[in-house]
């Protein structure tokens, strides 16, 4: 009987420590910030993990200049489209790399839980899980229910430290957002 209780406790602990699985199809908003480069991106994001595609309506501020673009990334076809919304000029090019999975990275550890919002007010808060790796390369927060992204800090070799904040996440999306703009045809 003791062995059964110990085994049940180990299984419950393992389940509680396992990274959650983020939704594969959603839309929302994301703010990306790299203070070392004076870079900020505010985007409407459309995320389709099953078909390895991503669409972004971007407002980018880089070293004091603003640009507005609509970007389509088709990783399965290794192709991207970027439409400058100010000039209507379109850039088409090859897409290198793999689809950026927006989820808790494998090997991350659950290091805490906390509430965002006001806990004393009905429906004005959400329980969030914090995951991190112990190499100092990743720290992220994900909703406890649904595993939607909230915030992440990523340390990359190529770009350095990048901060992301996600909000207004909605499950599902209109697949027409992945239609190639007529300016890019």
mmCIF file of C-alpha atoms in Angstrom:
data_model
loop_
_atom_site.group_PDB
_atom_site.id
_atom_site.type_symbol
_atom_site.label_atom_id
_atom_site.label_comp_id
_atom_site.label_asym_id
_atom_site.label_seq_id
_atom_site.Cartn_x
_atom_site.Cartn_y
_atom_site.Cartn_z
ATOM 1 C CA UNK A 1 0.000 0.000 0.000
ATOM 2 C CA UNK A 2 2.870 2.388 0.844
ATOM 3 C CA UNK A 3 4.443 1.707 -2.523
ATOM 4 C CA UNK A 4 1.162 2.507 -4.277
ATOM 5 C CA UNK A 5 0.891 5.853 -2.427
ATOM 6 C CA UNK A 6 4.504 6.741 -3.229
ATOM 7 C CA UNK A 7 4.009 5.798 -6.894
ATOM 8 C CA UNK A 8 0.824 7.918 -7.066
ATOM 9 C CA UNK A 9 2.656 10.882 -5.514
ATOM 10 C CA UNK A 10 5.522 10.550 -8.029
ATOM 11 C CA UNK A 11 3.084 10.399 -10.970
ATOM 12 C CA UNK A 12 1.160 13.459 -9.696
ATOM 13 C CA UNK A 13 4.428 15.354 -9.192
ATOM 14 C CA UNK A 14 5.634 14.399 -12.692
ATOM 15 C CA UNK A 15 2.368 15.576 -14.230
ATOM 16 C CA UNK A 16 2.515 18.840 -12.284
ATOM 17 C CA UNK A 17 6.117 19.442 -13.401
ATOM 18 C CA UNK A 18 5.523 18.635 -17.090
ATOM 19 C CA UNK A 19 5.439 21.648 -19.401
ATOM 20 C CA UNK A 20 1.966 22.399 -20.669
ATOM 21 C CA UNK A 21 1.036 22.170 -24.353
ATOM 22 C CA UNK A 22 0.206 25.513 -25.959
ATOM 23 C CA UNK A 23 -2.665 25.811 -28.423
ATOM 24 C CA UNK A 24 -1.569 25.169 -32.019
ATOM 25 C CA UNK A 25 -3.954 27.675 -33.639
ATOM 26 C CA UNK A 26 -4.563 31.158 -32.234
ATOM 27 C CA UNK A 27 -4.419 34.890 -32.811
ATOM 28 C CA UNK A 28 -3.561 37.751 -30.521
ATOM 29 C CA UNK A 29 -1.119 40.553 -29.953
ATOM 30 C CA UNK A 30 2.553 40.487 -29.083
ATOM 31 C CA UNK A 31 5.082 43.115 -28.124
ATOM 32 C CA UNK A 32 8.733 42.246 -28.735
ATOM 33 C CA UNK A 33 11.419 44.408 -27.188
ATOM 34 C CA UNK A 34 15.211 44.420 -27.437
ATOM 35 C CA UNK A 35 16.572 47.348 -25.424
ATOM 36 C CA UNK A 36 20.161 46.879 -26.605
ATOM 37 C CA UNK A 37 19.130 47.561 -30.222
ATOM 38 C CA UNK A 38 16.479 50.252 -29.543
ATOM 39 C CA UNK A 39 14.047 47.812 -31.177
ATOM 40 C CA UNK A 40 10.329 47.363 -30.456
ATOM 41 C CA UNK A 41 7.716 45.484 -32.465
ATOM 42 C CA UNK A 42 3.983 45.635 -31.791
ATOM 43 C CA UNK A 43 2.142 42.986 -33.768
ATOM 44 C CA UNK A 44 -1.184 41.382 -34.418
ATOM 45 C CA UNK A 45 -0.114 37.753 -34.650
ATOM 46 C CA UNK A 46 -1.847 34.840 -36.385
ATOM 47 C CA UNK A 47 -0.276 31.512 -35.432
ATOM 48 C CA UNK A 48 -0.874 28.183 -37.210
ATOM 49 C CA UNK A 49 1.469 25.512 -35.911
ATOM 50 C CA UNK A 50 -0.198 22.624 -37.775
ATOM 51 C CA UNK A 51 0.515 24.217 -41.176
ATOM 52 C CA UNK A 52 3.784 25.921 -40.118
ATOM 53 C CA UNK A 53 2.646 29.407 -41.015
ATOM 54 C CA UNK A 54 2.640 32.753 -39.298
ATOM 55 C CA UNK A 55 1.138 36.151 -40.191
ATOM 56 C CA UNK A 56 2.019 39.458 -38.534
ATOM 57 C CA UNK A 57 0.688 42.979 -38.879
ATOM 58 C CA UNK A 58 3.734 44.823 -37.579
ATOM 59 C CA UNK A 59 4.434 48.264 -36.213
ATOM 60 C CA UNK A 60 8.223 48.283 -35.841
ATOM 61 C CA UNK A 61 10.283 50.949 -34.152
ATOM 62 C CA UNK A 62 14.006 50.570 -34.790
ATOM 63 C CA UNK A 63 16.491 53.221 -33.765
ATOM 64 C CA UNK A 64 13.877 55.974 -34.010
ATOM 65 C CA UNK A 65 12.277 54.916 -37.330
ATOM 66 C CA UNK A 66 8.762 53.478 -37.683
ATOM 67 C CA UNK A 67 7.667 50.955 -40.323
ATOM 68 C CA UNK A 68 4.333 49.223 -40.815
ATOM 69 C CA UNK A 69 4.219 45.868 -42.582
ATOM 70 C CA UNK A 70 2.085 42.801 -43.159
ATOM 71 C CA UNK A 71 4.306 39.721 -43.111
ATOM 72 C CA UNK A 72 3.464 36.168 -44.129
ATOM 73 C CA UNK A 73 5.791 33.291 -43.289
ATOM 74 C CA UNK A 74 5.191 29.910 -44.918
ATOM 75 C CA UNK A 75 7.773 27.609 -43.339
ATOM 76 C CA UNK A 76 6.610 24.454 -45.163
ATOM 77 C CA UNK A 77 7.241 26.281 -48.470
ATOM 78 C CA UNK A 78 10.351 28.096 -47.147
ATOM 79 C CA UNK A 79 8.956 31.402 -48.444
ATOM 80 C CA UNK A 80 7.994 34.765 -46.971
ATOM 81 C CA UNK A 81 6.087 37.840 -48.154
ATOM 82 C CA UNK A 82 6.476 41.288 -46.607
ATOM 83 C CA UNK A 83 4.136 44.075 -47.659
ATOM 84 C CA UNK A 84 5.134 47.581 -46.589
ATOM 85 C CA UNK A 85 1.787 49.114 -45.649
ATOM 86 C CA UNK A 86 3.052 52.663 -46.229
ATOM 87 C CA UNK A 87 4.513 52.229 -49.727
ATOM 88 C CA UNK A 88 2.590 49.089 -50.819
ATOM 89 C CA UNK A 89 5.926 47.594 -51.964
ATOM 90 C CA UNK A 90 6.185 43.840 -51.551
ATOM 91 C CA UNK A 91 9.283 41.788 -50.834
ATOM 92 C CA UNK A 92 9.265 38.045 -51.506
ATOM 93 C CA UNK A 93 12.089 35.814 -50.438
ATOM 94 C CA UNK A 94 13.329 32.472 -49.212
ATOM 95 C CA UNK A 95 12.639 31.596 -45.601
ATOM 96 C CA UNK A 96 15.418 29.910 -43.685
ATOM 97 C CA UNK A 97 15.098 28.121 -40.373
ATOM 98 C CA UNK A 98 12.340 26.169 -38.739
ATOM 99 C CA UNK A 99 8.878 27.236 -37.638
ATOM 100 C CA UNK A 100 9.075 29.173 -34.339
ATOM 101 C CA UNK A 101 7.082 27.063 -31.902
ATOM 102 C CA UNK A 102 5.500 29.391 -29.370
ATOM 103 C CA UNK A 103 5.248 27.064 -26.438
ATOM 104 C CA UNK A 104 7.072 25.995 -23.326
ATOM 105 C CA UNK A 105 10.482 24.767 -24.549
ATOM 106 C CA UNK A 106 11.333 21.117 -23.895
ATOM 107 C CA UNK A 107 13.489 20.745 -20.800
ATOM 108 C CA UNK A 108 11.982 23.787 -19.094
ATOM 109 C CA UNK A 109 11.023 23.488 -15.459
ATOM 110 C CA UNK A 110 7.947 24.784 -13.689
ATOM 111 C CA UNK A 111 9.444 27.223 -11.181
ATOM 112 C CA UNK A 112 6.381 28.975 -9.817
ATOM 113 C CA UNK A 113 2.800 30.128 -10.103
ATOM 114 C CA UNK A 114 1.294 33.565 -9.614
ATOM 115 C CA UNK A 115 -1.796 35.596 -10.394
ATOM 116 C CA UNK A 116 -1.936 38.475 -12.828
ATOM 117 C CA UNK A 117 -4.612 40.988 -11.944
ATOM 118 C CA UNK A 118 -6.549 41.656 -8.767
ATOM 119 C CA UNK A 119 -7.316 38.464 -6.838
ATOM 120 C CA UNK A 120 -10.021 40.077 -4.711
ATOM 121 C CA UNK A 121 -12.189 40.968 -7.713
ATOM 122 C CA UNK A 122 -14.270 38.248 -9.386
ATOM 123 C CA UNK A 123 -12.934 37.302 -12.865
ATOM 124 C CA UNK A 124 -10.238 39.999 -12.754
ATOM 125 C CA UNK A 125 -7.213 37.723 -12.544
ATOM 126 C CA UNK A 126 -5.610 34.706 -14.163
ATOM 127 C CA UNK A 127 -3.340 32.012 -12.724
ATOM 128 C CA UNK A 128 -0.013 31.876 -14.564
ATOM 129 C CA UNK A 129 2.763 29.254 -14.530
ATOM 130 C CA UNK A 130 6.399 30.319 -14.808
ATOM 131 C CA UNK A 131 8.809 28.018 -16.659
ATOM 132 C CA UNK A 132 12.542 28.422 -17.097
ATOM 133 C CA UNK A 133 15.630 26.528 -18.051
ATOM 134 C CA UNK A 134 18.587 26.534 -15.714
ATOM 135 C CA UNK A 135 21.016 27.765 -18.377
ATOM 136 C CA UNK A 136 19.641 31.298 -18.242
ATOM 137 C CA UNK A 137 18.400 31.166 -21.849
ATOM 138 C CA UNK A 138 14.655 31.100 -21.222
ATOM 139 C CA UNK A 139 12.076 32.369 -18.739
ATOM 140 C CA UNK A 140 8.409 32.400 -19.683
ATOM 141 C CA UNK A 141 4.911 32.688 -18.267
ATOM 142 C CA UNK A 142 1.929 30.722 -19.568
ATOM 143 C CA UNK A 143 -1.686 30.646 -18.402
ATOM 144 C CA UNK A 144 -2.446 27.702 -16.151
ATOM 145 C CA UNK A 145 -5.691 27.008 -18.013
ATOM 146 C CA UNK A 146 -5.068 26.580 -21.726
ATOM 147 C CA UNK A 147 -1.299 27.215 -21.668
ATOM 148 C CA UNK A 148 -1.593 30.478 -23.621
ATOM 149 C CA UNK A 149 1.598 32.568 -23.787
ATOM 150 C CA UNK A 150 1.800 35.596 -21.475
ATOM 151 C CA UNK A 151 5.448 36.700 -21.453
ATOM 152 C CA UNK A 152 8.894 35.363 -22.308
ATOM 153 C CA UNK A 153 12.526 36.332 -22.003
ATOM 154 C CA UNK A 154 14.816 34.586 -24.476
ATOM 155 C CA UNK A 155 18.593 34.844 -24.620
ATOM 156 C CA UNK A 156 19.775 34.083 -28.167
ATOM 157 C CA UNK A 157 23.255 33.827 -29.600
ATOM 158 C CA UNK A 158 22.327 35.810 -32.698
ATOM 159 C CA UNK A 159 20.130 38.582 -31.219
ATOM 160 C CA UNK A 160 20.957 38.687 -27.503
ATOM 161 C CA UNK A 161 18.160 39.200 -24.961
ATOM 162 C CA UNK A 162 14.642 39.560 -26.318
ATOM 163 C CA UNK A 163 11.477 40.159 -24.304
ATOM 164 C CA UNK A 164 7.967 39.200 -25.464
ATOM 165 C CA UNK A 165 4.567 40.100 -24.004
ATOM 166 C CA UNK A 166 1.440 38.384 -25.358
ATOM 167 C CA UNK A 167 -2.151 39.514 -24.816
ATOM 168 C CA UNK A 168 -5.678 39.358 -26.263
ATOM 169 C CA UNK A 169 -5.141 35.687 -27.211
ATOM 170 C CA UNK A 170 -8.105 34.041 -28.952
ATOM 171 C CA UNK A 171 -8.231 30.396 -29.983
ATOM 172 C CA UNK A 172 -8.701 29.773 -33.694
ATOM 173 C CA UNK A 173 -8.290 32.223 -36.556
ATOM 174 C CA UNK A 174 -9.632 33.178 -39.955
ATOM 175 C CA UNK A 175 -7.553 31.195 -42.498
ATOM 176 C CA UNK A 176 -8.020 34.012 -45.048
ATOM 177 C CA UNK A 177 -5.392 35.988 -43.142
ATOM 178 C CA UNK A 178 -2.858 33.763 -44.934
ATOM 179 C CA UNK A 179 -3.971 34.922 -48.386
ATOM 180 C CA UNK A 180 -1.093 36.444 -50.330
ATOM 181 C CA UNK A 181 -1.720 40.186 -50.864
ATOM 182 C CA UNK A 182 -2.452 41.227 -54.456
ATOM 183 C CA UNK A 183 0.612 43.540 -54.337
ATOM 184 C CA UNK A 184 2.761 40.410 -53.928
ATOM 185 C CA UNK A 185 1.213 38.356 -56.740
#
